[in-house]
GROMACS .gro file of C-alpha atoms in nm:
model
  300
    1MET     CA    1  10.716  11.834   9.682
    2ASN     CA    2  10.552  11.880  10.020
    3SER     CA    3  10.272  12.136  10.044
    4VAL     CA    4  10.190  12.415  10.287
    5LEU     CA    5   9.861  12.602  10.331
    6ILE     CA    6   9.904  12.956  10.466
    7VAL     CA    7   9.596  13.105  10.632
    8ASP     CA    8   9.601  13.475  10.718
    9ASP     CA    9   9.370  13.771  10.652
   10GLN     CA   10   9.665  14.005  10.591
   11GLU     CA   11   9.795  14.001  10.235
   12THR     CA   12  10.137  14.128  10.346
   13THR     CA   13  10.178  13.831  10.581
   14ILE     CA   14  10.081  13.584  10.311
   15THR     CA   15  10.325  13.741  10.066
   16LEU     CA   16  10.608  13.731  10.320
   17LEU     CA   17  10.549  13.366  10.410
   18LYS     CA   18  10.520  13.266  10.043
   19ASP     CA   19  10.855  13.430   9.973
   20ILE     CA   20  11.010  13.237  10.263
   21LEU     CA   21  10.866  12.896  10.173
   22ASN     CA   22  10.789  12.871   9.802
   23LYS     CA   23  11.136  12.751   9.700
   24GLU     CA   24  11.103  12.436   9.914
   25TYR     CA   25  10.727  12.372   9.914
   26THR     CA   26  10.413  12.399   9.708
   27VAL     CA   27  10.235  12.689   9.876
   28TYR     CA   28   9.858  12.742   9.891
   29THR     CA   29   9.682  13.033  10.058
   30ALA     CA   30   9.350  13.126  10.217
   31GLU     CA   31   9.247  13.462  10.359
   32ASN     CA   32   8.972  13.360  10.599
   33GLY     CA   33   8.866  13.069  10.819
   34ALA     CA   34   8.585  12.935  10.599
   35ASP     CA   35   8.812  12.923  10.293
   36ALA     CA   36   9.085  12.763  10.503
   37ILE     CA   37   8.858  12.475  10.601
   38ASN     CA   38   8.740  12.423  10.242
   39GLU     CA   39   9.091  12.440  10.099
   40ALA     CA   40   9.231  12.206  10.363
   41GLU     CA   41   8.969  11.941  10.280
   42ARG     CA   42   9.019  11.987   9.906
   43LEU     CA   43   9.399  12.007   9.893
   44LEU     CA   44   9.501  11.803  10.202
   45PRO     CA   45   9.824  11.998  10.250
   46ASP     CA   46  10.109  11.845  10.446
   47ILE     CA   47  10.108  12.131  10.696
   48ILE     CA   48   9.902  12.443  10.773
   49LEU     CA   49  10.029  12.780  10.897
   50LEU     CA   50   9.726  12.935  11.067
   51ASP     CA   51   9.681  13.290  11.192
   52ILE     CA   52   9.495  13.326  11.521
   53LEU     CA   53   9.349  13.677  11.489
   54MET     CA   54   9.120  13.681  11.186
   55ILE     CA   55   8.801  13.879  11.143
   56ASP     CA   56   8.539  13.620  11.043
   57MET     CA   57   8.662  13.314  11.235
   58ASP     CA   58   8.963  13.306  11.463
   59GLY     CA   59   9.236  13.046  11.432
   60TYR     CA   60   9.124  12.856  11.743
   61THR     CA   61   8.782  12.797  11.585
   62VAL     CA   62   8.936  12.696  11.251
   63LEU     CA   63   9.163  12.447  11.430
   64ALA     CA   64   8.867  12.297  11.616
   65GLU     CA   65   8.675  12.253  11.290
   66LEU     CA   66   8.973  12.091  11.116
   67LYS     CA   67   9.013  11.845  11.403
   68LYS     CA   68   8.649  11.738  11.366
   69SER     CA   69   8.699  11.619  11.009
   70SER     CA   70   8.846  11.274  10.945
   71LYS     CA   71   9.011  11.415  10.631
   72THR     CA   72   9.197  11.701  10.801
   73LYS     CA   73   9.233  11.609  11.167
   74ALA     CA   74   9.585  11.468  11.124
   75ILE     CA   75   9.729  11.767  10.934
   76PRO     CA   76   9.993  11.940  11.151
   77ILE     CA   77   9.902  12.301  11.227
   78ILE     CA   78  10.146  12.574  11.327
   79PHE     CA   79   9.988  12.885  11.473
   80ILE     CA   80  10.123  13.219  11.352
   81SER     CA   81  10.029  13.523  11.557
   82SER     CA   82  10.126  13.860  11.692
   83LEU     CA   83   9.996  13.737  12.027
   84SER     CA   84  10.289  13.652  12.248
   85GLY     CA   85  10.320  13.502  12.592
   86ASP     CA   86  10.297  13.158  12.744
   87VAL     CA   87   9.919  13.172  12.789
   88ASN     CA   88   9.845  13.214  12.419
   89GLU     CA   89  10.104  12.958  12.314
   90ALA     CA   90   9.977  12.708  12.571
   91ARG     CA   91   9.618  12.751  12.451
   92GLY     CA   92   9.717  12.684  12.093
   93LEU     CA   93   9.919  12.375  12.182
   94SER     CA   94   9.644  12.242  12.409
   95LEU     CA   95   9.398  12.260  12.118
   96GLY     CA   96   9.622  12.045  11.902
   97ALA     CA   97   9.862  12.280  11.727
   98VAL     CA   98  10.211  12.138  11.686
   99ASP     CA   99  10.403  12.464  11.711
  100TYR     CA  100  10.367  12.841  11.752
  101ILE     CA  101  10.548  13.118  11.565
  102THR     CA  102  10.518  13.479  11.672
  103LYS     CA  103  10.517  13.785  11.445
  104PRO     CA  104  10.728  13.955  11.322
  105PHE     CA  105  10.880  13.654  11.150
  106SER     CA  106  11.239  13.548  11.132
  107PRO     CA  107  11.269  13.372  10.792
  108GLY     CA  108  11.521  13.128  10.931
  109ILE     CA  109  11.296  13.031  11.224
  110VAL     CA  110  10.995  12.987  10.994
  111LYS     CA  111  11.193  12.759  10.762
  112LEU     CA  112  11.335  12.552  11.046
  113ARG     CA  113  11.003  12.502  11.225
  114VAL     CA  114  10.820  12.407  10.907
  115ARG     CA  115  11.105  12.178  10.805
  116ASN     CA  116  11.107  12.009  11.146
  117GLN     CA  117  10.735  11.934  11.126
  118ILE     CA  118  10.769  11.803  10.770
  119MET     CA  119  11.049  11.571  10.885
  120LEU     CA  120  10.835  11.442  11.172
  121LEU     CA  121  10.546  11.392  10.931
  122GLU     CA  122  10.762  11.193  10.689
  123GLN     CA  123  10.892  10.976  10.972
  124PHE     CA  124  10.537  10.907  11.087
  125ARG     CA  125  10.429  10.819  10.734
  126THR     CA  126  10.722  10.581  10.697
  127ILE     CA  127  10.634  10.408  11.024
  128GLU     CA  128  10.268  10.390  10.923
  129ARG     CA  129  10.356  10.250  10.580
  130LEU     CA  130  10.583   9.986  10.730
  131GLY     CA  131  10.302   9.893  10.968
  132MET     CA  132  10.080   9.828  10.666
  133ILE     CA  133  10.330   9.617  10.467
  134ASP     CA  134  10.415   9.251  10.519
  135GLN     CA  135  10.788   9.253  10.575
  136LEU     CA  136  10.854   8.919  10.404
  137THR     CA  137  10.654   8.958  10.082
  138ASP     CA  138  10.650   9.338  10.057
  139ILE     CA  139  10.276   9.345   9.986
  140PRO     CA  140  10.001   9.487  10.210
  141ASN     CA  141   9.936   9.300  10.534
  142ARG     CA  142   9.609   9.205  10.702
  143ARG     CA  143   9.579   9.534  10.885
  144SER     CA  144   9.611   9.721  10.557
  145PHE     CA  145   9.354   9.496  10.391
  146GLU     CA  146   9.101   9.544  10.670
  147ARG     CA  147   9.126   9.920  10.624
  148HIS     CA  148   9.104   9.893  10.247
  149ILE     CA  149   8.806   9.659  10.230
  150ASN     CA  150   8.589   9.896  10.432
  151SER     CA  151   8.652  10.168  10.177
  152GLU     CA  152   8.576   9.940   9.880
  153TRP     CA  153   8.267   9.798  10.049
  154GLY     CA  154   8.134  10.151  10.091
  155ARG     CA  155   8.210  10.230   9.727
  156ALA     CA  156   8.026   9.918   9.609
  157LEU     CA  157   7.732  10.014   9.829
  158ARG     CA  158   7.715  10.364   9.681
  159ASP     CA  159   7.758  10.245   9.321
  160ASN     CA  160   7.535   9.939   9.362
  161THR     CA  161   7.802   9.709   9.216
  162ALA     CA  162   7.926   9.360   9.299
  163ILE     CA  163   8.249   9.298   9.491
  164SER     CA  164   8.436   8.968   9.514
  165ILE     CA  165   8.692   8.824   9.751
  166LEU     CA  166   8.932   8.530   9.714
  167LEU     CA  167   9.104   8.357  10.005
  168VAL     CA  168   9.407   8.176   9.865
  169ASP     CA  169   9.567   7.915  10.094
  170LEU     CA  170   9.884   7.720  10.020
  171ASP     CA  171   9.804   7.351  10.045
  172LEU     CA  172   9.989   7.158  10.313
  173PHE     CA  173  10.218   7.453  10.373
  174ARG     CA  174  10.331   7.327  10.712
  175LYS     CA  175  10.447   7.000  10.556
  176TYR     CA  176  10.624   7.195  10.283
  177ASN     CA  177  10.812   7.390  10.550
  178ASP     CA  178  10.897   7.072  10.739
  179ALA     CA  179  11.025   6.902  10.423
  180PHE     CA  180  11.228   7.188  10.273
  181GLY     CA  181  11.287   7.425  10.564
  182HIS     CA  182  11.142   7.762  10.657
  183GLU     CA  183  11.381   7.946  10.428
  184GLN     CA  184  11.236   7.759  10.131
  185GLY     CA  185  10.885   7.821  10.268
  186ASP     CA  186  10.959   8.193  10.271
  187ALA     CA  187  11.078   8.167   9.911
  188ALA     CA  188  10.744   8.013   9.817
  189LEU     CA  189  10.551   8.297   9.980
  190VAL     CA  190  10.764   8.561   9.810
  191SER     CA  191  10.724   8.393   9.471
  192ILE     CA  192  10.347   8.379   9.504
  193ALA     CA  193  10.330   8.742   9.612
  194LYS     CA  194  10.523   8.841   9.300
  195LEU     CA  195  10.294   8.631   9.085
  196PHE     CA  196   9.990   8.827   9.203
  197SER     CA  197  10.138   9.149   9.066
  198LYS     CA  198  10.149   8.988   8.721
  199VAL     CA  199   9.802   8.832   8.733
  200LEU     CA  200   9.606   9.121   8.886
  201ARG     CA  201   9.607   9.376   8.609
  202ARG     CA  202   9.342   9.627   8.713
  203PRO     CA  203   9.455   9.914   8.938
  204ALA     CA  204   9.163   9.854   9.176
  205ASP     CA  205   9.245   9.485   9.235
  206TYR     CA  206   9.410   9.441   9.573
  207VAL     CA  207   9.610   9.160   9.731
  208ALA     CA  208   9.741   9.121  10.085
  209ARG     CA  209   9.901   8.854  10.296
  210TRP     CA  210   9.626   8.745  10.533
  211ASP     CA  211   9.806   8.507  10.767
  212GLY     CA  212  10.079   8.244  10.739
  213GLY     CA  213  10.032   8.080  10.399
  214VAL     CA  214   9.704   8.258  10.323
  215PHE     CA  215   9.662   8.550  10.082
  216VAL     CA  216   9.347   8.754  10.025
  217VAL     CA  217   9.245   8.917   9.697
  218LEU     CA  218   8.978   9.185   9.667
  219LEU     CA  219   8.815   9.237   9.327
  220PRO     CA  220   8.592   9.547   9.317
  221ASN     CA  221   8.318   9.568   9.053
  222THR     CA  222   8.353   9.195   8.981
  223ASP     CA  223   8.070   8.942   8.959
  224LEU     CA  224   8.095   8.573   9.045
  225ASN     CA  225   8.196   8.465   8.694
  226GLY     CA  226   8.476   8.720   8.687
  227ALA     CA  227   8.592   8.613   9.032
  228LEU     CA  228   8.596   8.243   8.937
  229GLU     CA  229   8.790   8.322   8.620
  230MET     CA  230   9.051   8.513   8.820
  231ALA     CA  231   9.065   8.240   9.085
  232GLU     CA  232   9.133   7.974   8.822
  233LYS     CA  233   9.404   8.187   8.663
  234ILE     CA  234   9.574   8.222   9.003
  235ARG     CA  235   9.535   7.853   9.088
  236SER     CA  236   9.675   7.729   8.757
  237LYS     CA  237   9.968   7.970   8.745
  238ILE     CA  238  10.072   7.881   9.100
  239GLU     CA  239  10.047   7.511   9.016
  240ASP     CA  240  10.276   7.564   8.714
  241MET     CA  241  10.519   7.792   8.895
  242GLU     CA  242  10.871   7.680   8.982
  243ILE     CA  243  10.987   7.825   9.311
  244PRO     CA  244  11.353   7.930   9.334
  245CYS     CA  245  11.543   7.709   9.575
  246SER     CA  246  11.758   7.837   9.855
  247HIS     CA  247  11.988   7.533   9.827
  248SER     CA  248  12.106   7.402   9.493
  249HIS     CA  249  12.073   7.036   9.596
  250ILE     CA  250  11.696   7.074   9.655
  251PRO     CA  251  11.478   7.021   9.345
  252ALA     CA  252  11.267   7.314   9.227
  253GLY     CA  253  10.978   7.348   9.469
  254LYS     CA  254  10.616   7.308   9.366
  255VAL     CA  255  10.307   7.417   9.556
  256THR     CA  256   9.933   7.426   9.497
  257VAL     CA  257   9.660   7.640   9.646
  258SER     CA  258   9.297   7.607   9.744
  259ILE     CA  259   9.077   7.912   9.689
  260GLY     CA  260   8.754   8.018   9.857
  261VAL     CA  261   8.544   8.269   9.663
  262ASN     CA  262   8.258   8.493   9.769
  263THR     CA  263   8.074   8.758   9.568
  264ARG     CA  264   7.829   9.007   9.711
  265GLU     CA  265   7.640   9.322   9.626
  266PRO     CA  266   7.657   9.525   9.949
  267GLY     CA  267   7.334   9.697   9.856
  268GLN     CA  268   7.154   9.367   9.914
  269GLY     CA  269   7.259   9.363  10.279
  270GLY     CA  270   7.521   9.186  10.485
  271THR     CA  271   7.840   9.305  10.650
  272VAL     CA  272   8.209   9.304  10.569
  273ASN     CA  273   8.272   9.040  10.837
  274GLU     CA  274   8.006   8.811  10.686
  275PHE     CA  275   8.155   8.869  10.343
  276ILE     CA  276   8.497   8.752  10.460
  277SER     CA  277   8.374   8.464  10.677
  278ARG     CA  278   8.177   8.316  10.388
  279ALA     CA  279   8.486   8.320  10.169
  280ASP     CA  280   8.665   8.146  10.455
  281ALA     CA  281   8.390   7.880  10.469
  282ALA     CA  282   8.427   7.828  10.095
  283LEU     CA  283   8.803   7.790  10.136
  284TYR     CA  284   8.762   7.515  10.394
  285GLU     CA  285   8.520   7.339  10.161
  286ALA     CA  286   8.776   7.354   9.879
  287LYS     CA  287   9.035   7.195  10.107
  288ASP     CA  288   8.793   6.931  10.231
  289ARG     CA  289   8.718   6.834   9.871
  290GLY     CA  290   9.079   6.751   9.796
  291ARG     CA  291   9.274   7.080   9.772
  292ASN     CA  292   9.418   7.243   9.461
  293ARG     CA  293   9.070   7.358   9.367
  294ILE     CA  294   8.824   7.647   9.386
  295PHE     CA  295   8.496   7.658   9.575
  296TYR     CA  296   8.255   7.949   9.593
  297TYR     CA  297   8.012   8.031   9.868
  298GLY     CA  298   7.669   7.895   9.776
  299GLU     CA  299   7.808   7.622   9.553
  300LYS     CA  300   7.642   7.280   9.598
   0.00000   0.00000   0.00000
């Protein structure tokens, strides 16, 4: 259920809005600006109904503070106020509010305006999610991975733990496509993507399609030995896998992969870009040494 945070210093207004909205939404409340900011950061509601005229901190100030925070800046805010007129409404909208409702309330108008903003929010989230998913394999794409790795790198830095990355590249994938057709090549990519979901058992392990026939696996809180063990499990299972064929007259497809591995403790220095590029260098070494093998950065 979507959630709404109501911010108003009048108990009667809060009670009225709760009665209007609580059948369709989870409703939270705050009675002053400071509490509103704290509750918004803690609860991350889907939408905020914010009074303008409050004693300690007016709604314009609360809105400005919410827009400063990376956690709350994208939350849609509807101003609620007894102030009427184009000037007040224009000021609220210019500061980043998405709508403006004047008191006294019409329950039907409140419901419709909140519902409209929730619908827009859901559409935006769907578009954003699709922009983060590889459309062929239905796993995260490179853009999603680049956002995710920054978060995990920061976590490893704070916790002083190791983090490992695997770059998994289908060997001679272009020749495979030329021999069996792009439809069969797509089937190979889909099959491998499904295999990752069976091999990567920890909730924190993360896989994405990096580019073409390359996948990337991020293993938080994993040292080199753990990374090499996972890499070998992936390599061997892909080698043994039979890929469904798009045409019955084509024999069951077989592919192999080369894997570049890098492990790092962010607390010892380095950057995310270096972390990835060293895994990439290890991958090229694995391919140069004959493919269907694993190589880790620093290996002789």
